[in-house]
Coordinates of C-alpha atoms in Angstrom, one line a residue:
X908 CA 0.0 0.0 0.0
X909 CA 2.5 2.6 0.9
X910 CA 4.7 2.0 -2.3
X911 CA 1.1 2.5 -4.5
X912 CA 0.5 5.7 -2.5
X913 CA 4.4 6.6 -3.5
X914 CA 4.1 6.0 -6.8
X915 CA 1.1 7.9 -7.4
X916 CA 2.2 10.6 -5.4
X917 CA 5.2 10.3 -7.8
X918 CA 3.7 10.6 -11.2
X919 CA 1.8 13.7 -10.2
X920 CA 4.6 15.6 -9.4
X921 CA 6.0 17.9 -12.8
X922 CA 9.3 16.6 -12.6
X923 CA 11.6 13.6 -11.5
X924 CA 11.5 12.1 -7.8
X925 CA 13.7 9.5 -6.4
X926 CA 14.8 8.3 -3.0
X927 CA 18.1 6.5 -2.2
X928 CA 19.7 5.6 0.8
X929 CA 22.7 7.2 3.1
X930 CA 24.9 4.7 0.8
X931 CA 22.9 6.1 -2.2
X932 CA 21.6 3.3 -3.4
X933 CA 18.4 3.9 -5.7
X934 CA 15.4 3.0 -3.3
X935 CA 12.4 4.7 -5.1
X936 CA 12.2 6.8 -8.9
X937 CA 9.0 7.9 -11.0
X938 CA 9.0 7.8 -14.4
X939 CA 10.0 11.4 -15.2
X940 CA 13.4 10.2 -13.5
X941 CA 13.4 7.0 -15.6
X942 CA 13.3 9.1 -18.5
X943 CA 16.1 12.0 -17.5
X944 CA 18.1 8.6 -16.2
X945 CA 17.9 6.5 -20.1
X946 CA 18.5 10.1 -21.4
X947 CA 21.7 10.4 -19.6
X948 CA 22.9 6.9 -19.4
X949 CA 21.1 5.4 -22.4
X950 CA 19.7 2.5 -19.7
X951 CA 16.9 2.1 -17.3
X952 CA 18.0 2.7 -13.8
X953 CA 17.8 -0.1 -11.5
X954 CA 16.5 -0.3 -7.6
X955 CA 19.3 -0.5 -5.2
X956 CA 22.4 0.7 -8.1
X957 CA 24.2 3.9 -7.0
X958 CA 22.7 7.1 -7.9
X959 CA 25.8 8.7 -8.8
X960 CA 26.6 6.1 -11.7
X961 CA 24.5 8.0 -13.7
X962 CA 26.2 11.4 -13.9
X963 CA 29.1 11.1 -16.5
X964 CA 30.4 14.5 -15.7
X965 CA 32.5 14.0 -12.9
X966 CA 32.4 18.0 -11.6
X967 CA 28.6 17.6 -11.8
X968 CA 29.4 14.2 -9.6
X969 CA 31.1 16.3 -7.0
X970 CA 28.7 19.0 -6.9
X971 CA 25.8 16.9 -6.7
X972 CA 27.8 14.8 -3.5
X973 CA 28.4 17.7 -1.8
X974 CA 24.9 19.1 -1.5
X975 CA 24.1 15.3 -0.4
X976 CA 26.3 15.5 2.3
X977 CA 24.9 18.4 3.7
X978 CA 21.0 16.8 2.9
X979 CA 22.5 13.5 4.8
X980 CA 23.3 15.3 8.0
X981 CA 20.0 16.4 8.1
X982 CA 19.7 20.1 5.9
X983 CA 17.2 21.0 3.0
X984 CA 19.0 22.0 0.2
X985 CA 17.6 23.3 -3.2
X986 CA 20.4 24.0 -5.9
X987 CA 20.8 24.5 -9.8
X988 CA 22.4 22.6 -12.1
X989 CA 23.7 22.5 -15.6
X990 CA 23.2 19.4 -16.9
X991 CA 24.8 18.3 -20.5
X992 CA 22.8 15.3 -22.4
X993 CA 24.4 15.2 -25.4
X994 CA 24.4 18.5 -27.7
X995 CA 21.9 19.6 -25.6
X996 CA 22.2 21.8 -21.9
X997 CA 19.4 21.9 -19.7
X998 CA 19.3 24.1 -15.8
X999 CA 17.7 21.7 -13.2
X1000 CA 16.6 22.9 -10.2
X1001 CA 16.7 20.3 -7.8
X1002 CA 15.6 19.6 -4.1
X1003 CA 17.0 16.9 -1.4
X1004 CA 15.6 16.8 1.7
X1005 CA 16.7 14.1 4.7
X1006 CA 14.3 11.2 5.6
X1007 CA 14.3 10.3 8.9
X1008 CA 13.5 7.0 10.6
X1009 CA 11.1 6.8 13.5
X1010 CA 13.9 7.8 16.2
X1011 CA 14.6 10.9 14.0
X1012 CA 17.7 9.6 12.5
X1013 CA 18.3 10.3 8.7
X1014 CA 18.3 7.3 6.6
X1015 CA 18.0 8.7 2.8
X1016 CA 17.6 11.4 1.0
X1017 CA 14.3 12.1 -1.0
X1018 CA 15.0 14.6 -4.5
X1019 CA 12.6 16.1 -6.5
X1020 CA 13.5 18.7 -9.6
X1021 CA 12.4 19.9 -12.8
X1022 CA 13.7 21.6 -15.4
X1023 CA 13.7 25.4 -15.5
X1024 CA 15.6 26.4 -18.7
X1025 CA 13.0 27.8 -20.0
X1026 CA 12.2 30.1 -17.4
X1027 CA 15.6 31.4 -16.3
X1028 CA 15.5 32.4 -20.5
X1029 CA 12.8 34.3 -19.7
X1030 CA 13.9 35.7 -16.4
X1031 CA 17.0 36.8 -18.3
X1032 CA 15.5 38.3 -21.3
X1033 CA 13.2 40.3 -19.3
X1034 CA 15.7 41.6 -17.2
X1035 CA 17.8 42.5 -20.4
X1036 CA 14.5 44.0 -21.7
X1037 CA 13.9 46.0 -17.9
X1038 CA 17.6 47.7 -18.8
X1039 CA 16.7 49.1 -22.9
X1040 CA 13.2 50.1 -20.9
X1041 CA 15.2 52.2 -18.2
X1042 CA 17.5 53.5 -21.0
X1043 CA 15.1 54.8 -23.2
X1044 CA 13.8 58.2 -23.3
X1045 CA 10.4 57.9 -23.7
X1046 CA 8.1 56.8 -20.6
X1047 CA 6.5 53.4 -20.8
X1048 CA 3.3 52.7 -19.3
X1049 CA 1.8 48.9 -19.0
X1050 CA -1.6 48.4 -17.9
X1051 CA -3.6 45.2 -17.8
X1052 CA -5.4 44.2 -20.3
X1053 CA -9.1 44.1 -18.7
X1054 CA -11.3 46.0 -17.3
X1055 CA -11.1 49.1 -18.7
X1056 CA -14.2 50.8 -16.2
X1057 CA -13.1 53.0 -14.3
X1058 CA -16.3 51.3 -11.9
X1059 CA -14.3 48.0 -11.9
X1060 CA -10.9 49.8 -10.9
X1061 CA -9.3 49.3 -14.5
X1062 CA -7.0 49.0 -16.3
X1063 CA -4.2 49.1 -13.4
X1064 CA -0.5 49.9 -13.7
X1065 CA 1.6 47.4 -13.8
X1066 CA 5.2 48.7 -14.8
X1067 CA 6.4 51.9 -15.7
X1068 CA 10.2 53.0 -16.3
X1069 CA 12.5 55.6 -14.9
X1070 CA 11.6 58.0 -17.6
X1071 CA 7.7 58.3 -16.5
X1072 CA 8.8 58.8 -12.9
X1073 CA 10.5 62.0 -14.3
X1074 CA 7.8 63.3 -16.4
X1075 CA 5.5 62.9 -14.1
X1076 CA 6.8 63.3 -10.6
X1077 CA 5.3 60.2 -9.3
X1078 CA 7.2 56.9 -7.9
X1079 CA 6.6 53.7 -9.2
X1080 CA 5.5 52.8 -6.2
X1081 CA 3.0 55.2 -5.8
X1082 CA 1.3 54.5 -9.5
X1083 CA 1.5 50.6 -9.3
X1084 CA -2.0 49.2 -9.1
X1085 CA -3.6 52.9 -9.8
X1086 CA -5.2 53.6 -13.4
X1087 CA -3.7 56.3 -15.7
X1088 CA -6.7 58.2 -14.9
X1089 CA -4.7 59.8 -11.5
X1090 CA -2.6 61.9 -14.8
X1091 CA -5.9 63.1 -15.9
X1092 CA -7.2 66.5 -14.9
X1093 CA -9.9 69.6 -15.8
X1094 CA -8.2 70.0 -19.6
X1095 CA -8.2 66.7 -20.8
X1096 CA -10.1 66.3 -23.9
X1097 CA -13.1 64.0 -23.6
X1098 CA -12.8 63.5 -27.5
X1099 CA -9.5 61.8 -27.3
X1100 CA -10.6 59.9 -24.0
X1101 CA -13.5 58.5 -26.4
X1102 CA -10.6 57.8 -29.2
X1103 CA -8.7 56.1 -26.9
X1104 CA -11.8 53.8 -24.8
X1105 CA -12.7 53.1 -28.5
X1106 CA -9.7 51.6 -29.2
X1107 CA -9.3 49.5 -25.6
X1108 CA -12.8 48.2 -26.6
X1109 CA -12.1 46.8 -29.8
X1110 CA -8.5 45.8 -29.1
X1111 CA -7.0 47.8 -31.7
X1112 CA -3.6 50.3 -31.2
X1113 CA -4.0 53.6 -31.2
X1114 CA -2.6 57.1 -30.7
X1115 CA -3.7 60.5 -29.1
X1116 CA -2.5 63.3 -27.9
X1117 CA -3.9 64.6 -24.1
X1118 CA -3.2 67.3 -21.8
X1119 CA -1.5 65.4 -18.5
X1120 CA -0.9 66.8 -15.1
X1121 CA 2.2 65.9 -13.2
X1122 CA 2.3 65.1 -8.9
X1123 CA 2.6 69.1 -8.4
X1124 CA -0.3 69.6 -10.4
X1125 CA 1.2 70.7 -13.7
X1126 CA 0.0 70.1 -17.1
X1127 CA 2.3 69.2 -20.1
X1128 CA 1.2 67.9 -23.6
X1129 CA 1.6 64.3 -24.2
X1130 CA 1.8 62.1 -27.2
X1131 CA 0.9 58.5 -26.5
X1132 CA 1.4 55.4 -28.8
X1133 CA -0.7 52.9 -26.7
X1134 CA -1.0 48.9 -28.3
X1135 CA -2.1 45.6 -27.3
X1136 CA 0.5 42.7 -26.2
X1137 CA -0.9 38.5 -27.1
X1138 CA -0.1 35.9 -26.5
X1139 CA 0.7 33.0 -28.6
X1140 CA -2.9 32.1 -28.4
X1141 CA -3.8 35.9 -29.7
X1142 CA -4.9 37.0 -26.6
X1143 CA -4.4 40.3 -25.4
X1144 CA -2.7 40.1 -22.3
X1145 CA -1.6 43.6 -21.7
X1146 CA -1.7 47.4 -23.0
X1147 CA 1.8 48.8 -23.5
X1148 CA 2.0 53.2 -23.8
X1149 CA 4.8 54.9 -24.9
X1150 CA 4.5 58.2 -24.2
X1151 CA 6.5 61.7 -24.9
X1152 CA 6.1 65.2 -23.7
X1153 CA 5.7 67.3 -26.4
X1154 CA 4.7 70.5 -24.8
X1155 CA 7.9 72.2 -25.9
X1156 CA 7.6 70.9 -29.3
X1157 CA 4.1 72.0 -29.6
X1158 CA 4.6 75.9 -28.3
X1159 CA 7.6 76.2 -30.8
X1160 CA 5.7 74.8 -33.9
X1161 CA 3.0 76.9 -32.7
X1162 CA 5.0 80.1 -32.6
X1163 CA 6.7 78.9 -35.7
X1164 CA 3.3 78.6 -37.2
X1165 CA 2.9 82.3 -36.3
X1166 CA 5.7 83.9 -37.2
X1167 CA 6.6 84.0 -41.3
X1168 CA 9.8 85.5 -41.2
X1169 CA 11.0 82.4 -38.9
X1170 CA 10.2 79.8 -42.0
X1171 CA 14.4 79.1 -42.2
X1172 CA 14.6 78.9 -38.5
X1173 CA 11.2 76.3 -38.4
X1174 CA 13.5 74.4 -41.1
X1175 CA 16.2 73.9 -38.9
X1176 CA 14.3 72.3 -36.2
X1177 CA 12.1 70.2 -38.2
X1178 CA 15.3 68.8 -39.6
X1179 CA 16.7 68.6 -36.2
X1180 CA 13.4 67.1 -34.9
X1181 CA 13.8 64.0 -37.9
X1182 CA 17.8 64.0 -37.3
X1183 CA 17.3 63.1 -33.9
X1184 CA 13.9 60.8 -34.7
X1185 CA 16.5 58.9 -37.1
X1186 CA 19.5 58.9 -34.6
X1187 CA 17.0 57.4 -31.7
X1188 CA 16.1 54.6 -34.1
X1189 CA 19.4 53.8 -34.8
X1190 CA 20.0 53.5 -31.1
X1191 CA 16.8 51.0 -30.9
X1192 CA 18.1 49.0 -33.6
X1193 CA 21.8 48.7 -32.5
X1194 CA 20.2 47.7 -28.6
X1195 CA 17.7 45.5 -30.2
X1196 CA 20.9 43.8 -32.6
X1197 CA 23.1 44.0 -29.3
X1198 CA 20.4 41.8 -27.4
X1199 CA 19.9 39.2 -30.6
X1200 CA 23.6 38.3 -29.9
X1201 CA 23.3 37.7 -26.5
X1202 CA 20.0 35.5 -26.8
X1203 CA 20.6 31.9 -26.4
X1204 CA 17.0 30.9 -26.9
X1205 CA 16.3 29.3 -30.4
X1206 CA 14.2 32.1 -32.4
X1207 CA 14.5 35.2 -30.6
X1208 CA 17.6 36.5 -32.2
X1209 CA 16.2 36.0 -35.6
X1210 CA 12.6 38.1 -34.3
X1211 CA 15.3 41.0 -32.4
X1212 CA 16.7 40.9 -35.9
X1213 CA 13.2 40.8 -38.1
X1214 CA 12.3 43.8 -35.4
X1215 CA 15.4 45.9 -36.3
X1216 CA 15.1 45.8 -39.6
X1217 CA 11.6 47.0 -39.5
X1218 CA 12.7 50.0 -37.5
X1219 CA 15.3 50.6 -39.8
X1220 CA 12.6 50.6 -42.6
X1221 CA 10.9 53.8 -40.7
X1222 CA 14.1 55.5 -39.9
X1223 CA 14.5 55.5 -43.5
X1224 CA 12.1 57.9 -44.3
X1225 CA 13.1 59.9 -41.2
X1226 CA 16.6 59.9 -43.1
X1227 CA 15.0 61.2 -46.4
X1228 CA 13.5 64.0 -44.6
X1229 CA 16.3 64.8 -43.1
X1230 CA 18.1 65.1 -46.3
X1231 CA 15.2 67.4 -48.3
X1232 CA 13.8 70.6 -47.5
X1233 CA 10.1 69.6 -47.9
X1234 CA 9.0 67.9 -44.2
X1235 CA 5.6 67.2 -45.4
X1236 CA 6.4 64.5 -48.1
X1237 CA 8.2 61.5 -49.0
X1238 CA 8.9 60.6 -52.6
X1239 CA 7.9 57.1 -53.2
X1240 CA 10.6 56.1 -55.4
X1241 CA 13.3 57.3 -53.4
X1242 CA 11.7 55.1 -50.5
X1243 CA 11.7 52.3 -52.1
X1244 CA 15.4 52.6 -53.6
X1245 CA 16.4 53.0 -49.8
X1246 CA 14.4 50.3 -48.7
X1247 CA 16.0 47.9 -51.5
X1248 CA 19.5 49.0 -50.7
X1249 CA 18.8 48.1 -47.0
X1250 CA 17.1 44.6 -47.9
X1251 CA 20.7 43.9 -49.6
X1252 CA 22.1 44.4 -47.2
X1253 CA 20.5 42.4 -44.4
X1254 CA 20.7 39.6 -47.5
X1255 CA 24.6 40.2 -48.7
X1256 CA 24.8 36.7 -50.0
X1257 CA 21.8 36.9 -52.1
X1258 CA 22.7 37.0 -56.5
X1259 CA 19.6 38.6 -57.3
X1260 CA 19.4 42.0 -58.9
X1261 CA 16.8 44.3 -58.0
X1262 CA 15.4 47.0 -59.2
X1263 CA 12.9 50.4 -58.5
X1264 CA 11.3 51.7 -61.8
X1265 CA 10.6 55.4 -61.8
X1266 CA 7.6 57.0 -61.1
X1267 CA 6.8 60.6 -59.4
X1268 CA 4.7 59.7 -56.3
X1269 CA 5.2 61.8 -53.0
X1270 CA 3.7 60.4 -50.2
X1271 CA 2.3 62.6 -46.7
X1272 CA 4.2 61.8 -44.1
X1273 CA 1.7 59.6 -42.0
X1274 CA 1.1 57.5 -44.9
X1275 CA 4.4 56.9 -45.9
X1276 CA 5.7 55.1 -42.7
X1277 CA 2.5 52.5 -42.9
X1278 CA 3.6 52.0 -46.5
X1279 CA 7.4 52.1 -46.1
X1280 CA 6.7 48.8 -43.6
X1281 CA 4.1 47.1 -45.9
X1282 CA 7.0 47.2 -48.7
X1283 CA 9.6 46.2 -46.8
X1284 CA 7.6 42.8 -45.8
X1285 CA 7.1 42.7 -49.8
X1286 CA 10.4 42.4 -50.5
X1287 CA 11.6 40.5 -47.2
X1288 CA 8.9 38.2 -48.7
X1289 CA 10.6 38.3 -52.5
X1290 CA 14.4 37.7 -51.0
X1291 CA 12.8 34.8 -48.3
X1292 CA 10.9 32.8 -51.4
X1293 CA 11.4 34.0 -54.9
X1294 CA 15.3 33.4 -54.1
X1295 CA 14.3 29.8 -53.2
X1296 CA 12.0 29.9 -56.1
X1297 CA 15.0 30.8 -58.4
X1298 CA 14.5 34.3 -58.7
X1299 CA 17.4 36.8 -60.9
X1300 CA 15.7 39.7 -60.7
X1301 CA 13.0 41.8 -58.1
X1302 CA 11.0 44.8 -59.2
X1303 CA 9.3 47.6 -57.7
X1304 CA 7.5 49.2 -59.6
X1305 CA 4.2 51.9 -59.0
X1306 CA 0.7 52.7 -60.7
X1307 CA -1.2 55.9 -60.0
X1308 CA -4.4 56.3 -60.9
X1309 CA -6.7 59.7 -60.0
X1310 CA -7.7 58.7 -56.5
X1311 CA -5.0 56.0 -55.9
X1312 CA -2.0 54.3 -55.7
X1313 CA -0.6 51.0 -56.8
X1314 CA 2.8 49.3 -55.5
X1315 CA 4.1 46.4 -57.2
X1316 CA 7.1 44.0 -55.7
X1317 CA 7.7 41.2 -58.5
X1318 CA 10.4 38.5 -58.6
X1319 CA 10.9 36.1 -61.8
X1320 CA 10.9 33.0 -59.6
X1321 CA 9.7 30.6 -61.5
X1322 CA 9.0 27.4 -59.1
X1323 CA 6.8 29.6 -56.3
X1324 CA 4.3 26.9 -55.2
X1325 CA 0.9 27.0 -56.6
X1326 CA -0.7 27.7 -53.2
X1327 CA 1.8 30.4 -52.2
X1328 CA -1.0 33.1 -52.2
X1329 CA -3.5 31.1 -49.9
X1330 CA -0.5 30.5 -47.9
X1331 CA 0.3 34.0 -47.2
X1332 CA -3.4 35.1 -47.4
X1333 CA -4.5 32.2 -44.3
X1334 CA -0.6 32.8 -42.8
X1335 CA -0.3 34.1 -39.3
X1336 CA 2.9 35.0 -39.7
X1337 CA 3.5 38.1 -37.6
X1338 CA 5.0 39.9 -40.8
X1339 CA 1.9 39.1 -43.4
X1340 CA -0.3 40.4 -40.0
X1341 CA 1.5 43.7 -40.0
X1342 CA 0.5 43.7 -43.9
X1343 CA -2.9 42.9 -43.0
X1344 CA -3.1 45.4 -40.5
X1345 CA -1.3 48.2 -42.1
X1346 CA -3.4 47.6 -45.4
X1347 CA -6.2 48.4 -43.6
X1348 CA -4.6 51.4 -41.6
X1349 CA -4.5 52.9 -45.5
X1350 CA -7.7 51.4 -45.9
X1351 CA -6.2 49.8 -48.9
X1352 CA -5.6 45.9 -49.6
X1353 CA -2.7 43.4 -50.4
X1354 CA -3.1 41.3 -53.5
X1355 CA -0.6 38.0 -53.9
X1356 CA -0.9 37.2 -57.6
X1357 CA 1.2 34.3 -59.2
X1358 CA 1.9 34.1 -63.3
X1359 CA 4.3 32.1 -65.3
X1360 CA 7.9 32.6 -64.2
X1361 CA 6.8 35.8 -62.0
X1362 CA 5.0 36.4 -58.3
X1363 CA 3.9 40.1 -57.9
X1364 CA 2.7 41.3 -54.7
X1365 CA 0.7 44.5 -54.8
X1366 CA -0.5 47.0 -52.1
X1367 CA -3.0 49.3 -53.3
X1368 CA -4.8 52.2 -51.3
X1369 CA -6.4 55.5 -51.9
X1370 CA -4.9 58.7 -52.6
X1371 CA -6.1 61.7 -54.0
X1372 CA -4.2 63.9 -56.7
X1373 CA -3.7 66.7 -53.4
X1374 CA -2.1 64.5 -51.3
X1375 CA 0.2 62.1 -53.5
X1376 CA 1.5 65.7 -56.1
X1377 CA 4.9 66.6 -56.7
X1378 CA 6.0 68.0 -53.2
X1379 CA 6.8 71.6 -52.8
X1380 CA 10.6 72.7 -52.2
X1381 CA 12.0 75.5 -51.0

């Protein structure tokens, strides 16, 4: 009876279990240690065969029988380990605790441990992502996802970073567990508190501008980017704002605004303004490259990397700006040449020539970086499969029409499968969901649309002859 209540009292703990005598001699295993033990050894253990046969390494051996000694004269012990089996390394976290006879003297030791790889991974990577958080400039605000009543005490704080407690003047400690609503005050547009409940409602990012007021009462302009965090499963788990005082930038543009004769000096700062906007990207991509090197878990390096070069397609256009002396608009052309060049380079090995055909389009600045992201997932998509598919050659290439605007990324693969489009249309790939998304930010569409020895993938959306015209210099 008492070996049945053991062994079921074994199985249903998440991890191995075994017992062994003070000469440690196998007494009692589950099968999660059976399984660890034929990884290791290649065998089944036996009862009553020493547990420290198994261990080939012999400074795990030692470091294992000292912690044993210690459980053996009659002290808990709970340590990690790095075990090797194979290619593969795994942590264990492992606990021994004496058993004791009915006089109270030990006899054996009883172990239990599970593997906790994964989640010293995580631990690490979120305390790598805790230091870029407190480095950055902007404030970051997470909330929980649900409720979002202010009658139900939602959404509550959760984390914010070193550069919120100096906008605002509060602690972390005394926001955590309030709702943003303590920042609010008697100027604080209802309209954008309507944009921005909308958006919590339906799940969807957005971005508004509200009057804030610090701890001393204060009030200061802010510009906050607030979107939804999911899970694997597509569950939002969690709102994440970044937010930027822009009081200062908004009194100067106003009084640029005002004043005529300062046109050269409102020049200089808007190119300042996109100088710095590019130069704070570049410092999220190099962080964001500098953590992909130091990730050991399988896949995150290549999403750091996937993330950076998405930034870099935004700071691209920041870069164009920078370099003209119209800030409204970005010509489309010139985007797209850029936004080759860089996909060259993040694909240096690749023989394909590529190239953008001409064609006068200017884009406003808030459509342009939507459609500078939606073309470079085109052509990461062209370099990922039409390369594959035996593709030479990649085109850009751009239709206008009187009220909109066609985009065209087209590689001469010629053995794309026949089903690539209803692969990429059904994909939940996180790169065709920023298409997706995107598309419908422009309220425009993606078509995928295979022909003999070609793929094209096209973005359309509207555009009217005042918004996409030649753009005015100066």
């Amino acid at each position: 009876m008492l070996e049945f209540i053991l062994r079921s009292v074994g199985e249903g703990i998440p991890g191995t279990l075994f017992c062994h005598d003070l000469n440690q001699r196998i007494r009692f295993f589950n099968d999660a240690f059976a399984s660890q033990y034929l990884r290791l050894t290649g065998r089944v253990p036996q009862l009553g065969e020493p547990t420290v046969d198994f261990l080939p390494d012999p400074e795990l051996r030692a470091e294992i029988e000292k912690y044993r000694r210690r459980a053996a004269a009659g002290e808990p012990v709970t340590a990690e380990y790095t075990v090797h089996f194979g290619e593969a390394v795994e942590i264990w976290e492992i606990h021994c605790r004496p058993v004791r006879d009915d006089q109270g003297q030990v006899i054996g030791i009883l172990a239990w441990g599970q593997d906790v790889t994964a989640r010293k991974q995580e631990r690490e990577f979120l305390q790598r992502l805790e230091v870029i958080l407190a480095q950055m400039q902007d404030a970051v605000l997470v909330t929980e996802a649900w409720p979002i009543d202010a009658a139900e005490g939602g959404p509550r704080i959760l984390y914010v970073n070193e550069a919120f407690e100096r906008m605002t003047g509060y602690t972390r400690a005394e926001v955590i567990g309030q709702t943003p609503r303590i920042l609010q005050g008697p100027r604080t547009r209802r309209e954008e508190l309507d944009r921005l409940r909308a958006a919590l409602e339906q799940w969807q990012p957005v971005r508004v501008e509200l009057v804030n007021y610090r701890k001393d009462g204060r009030e200061f302009l802010v510009d906050i980017s607030l979107s939804p965090v999911r899970d694997p499963t597509g569950k939002v788990v969690c709102w994440v704002a970044i937010q930027r005082d822009v009081t200062r930038e908004k009194a100067m543009v106003a009084i640029l605004q005002d004043a005529q004769d300062a046109l050269e000096e409102r020049q200089v700062l808007l190119q300042e303004v996109h100088h710095r906007v590019k130069n704070n990207f570049q410092t999220i991509i190099s962080l964001l490259e500098l953590q992909a090197v130091h990730l050991e878990q399988p896949g995150f390096d290549r999403l750091l990397h996937d993330m950076a070069s998405r930034i870099r397609a935004m700071a691209l256009i920041h870069e164009q700006l920078y370099q003209q002396s119209d800030f409204s608009h970005v010509l489309l052309d010139e985007l797209c040449a850029s936004l080759a060049a860089h996909m060259q380079q993040v694909f240096p090995a690749a023989s394909v020539r590529v190239e953008v055909r001409p064609g006068q389009v200017a884009l406003p600045l808030n459509v342009a970086v939507p459609v500078a992201l939606i073309v470079h997932e085109l052509l990461l998509n062209a370099f990922k499969h039409g390369i594959p598919a035996g593709a030479h050659h990649i085109a850009v290439q751009f239709r206008r029409t009187a009220d909109a605007v066609t985009i065209e990324v087209i590689d001469d693969g010629r053995y794309h499968p026949p089903d690539l489009p209803a692969q990429l249309e059904n994909s939940r790939h996180f790169g065709v969901r920023i298409v997706r998304l995107l598309a419908r930010q422009l309220h425009g569409r993606v078509d995928f649309m295979p022909e003999p020895g070609r793929f094209c993938a096209a973005l359309t959306f509207p555009l009217g002859p005042d918004e996409g015209g030649e753009p005015n210099h100066h």
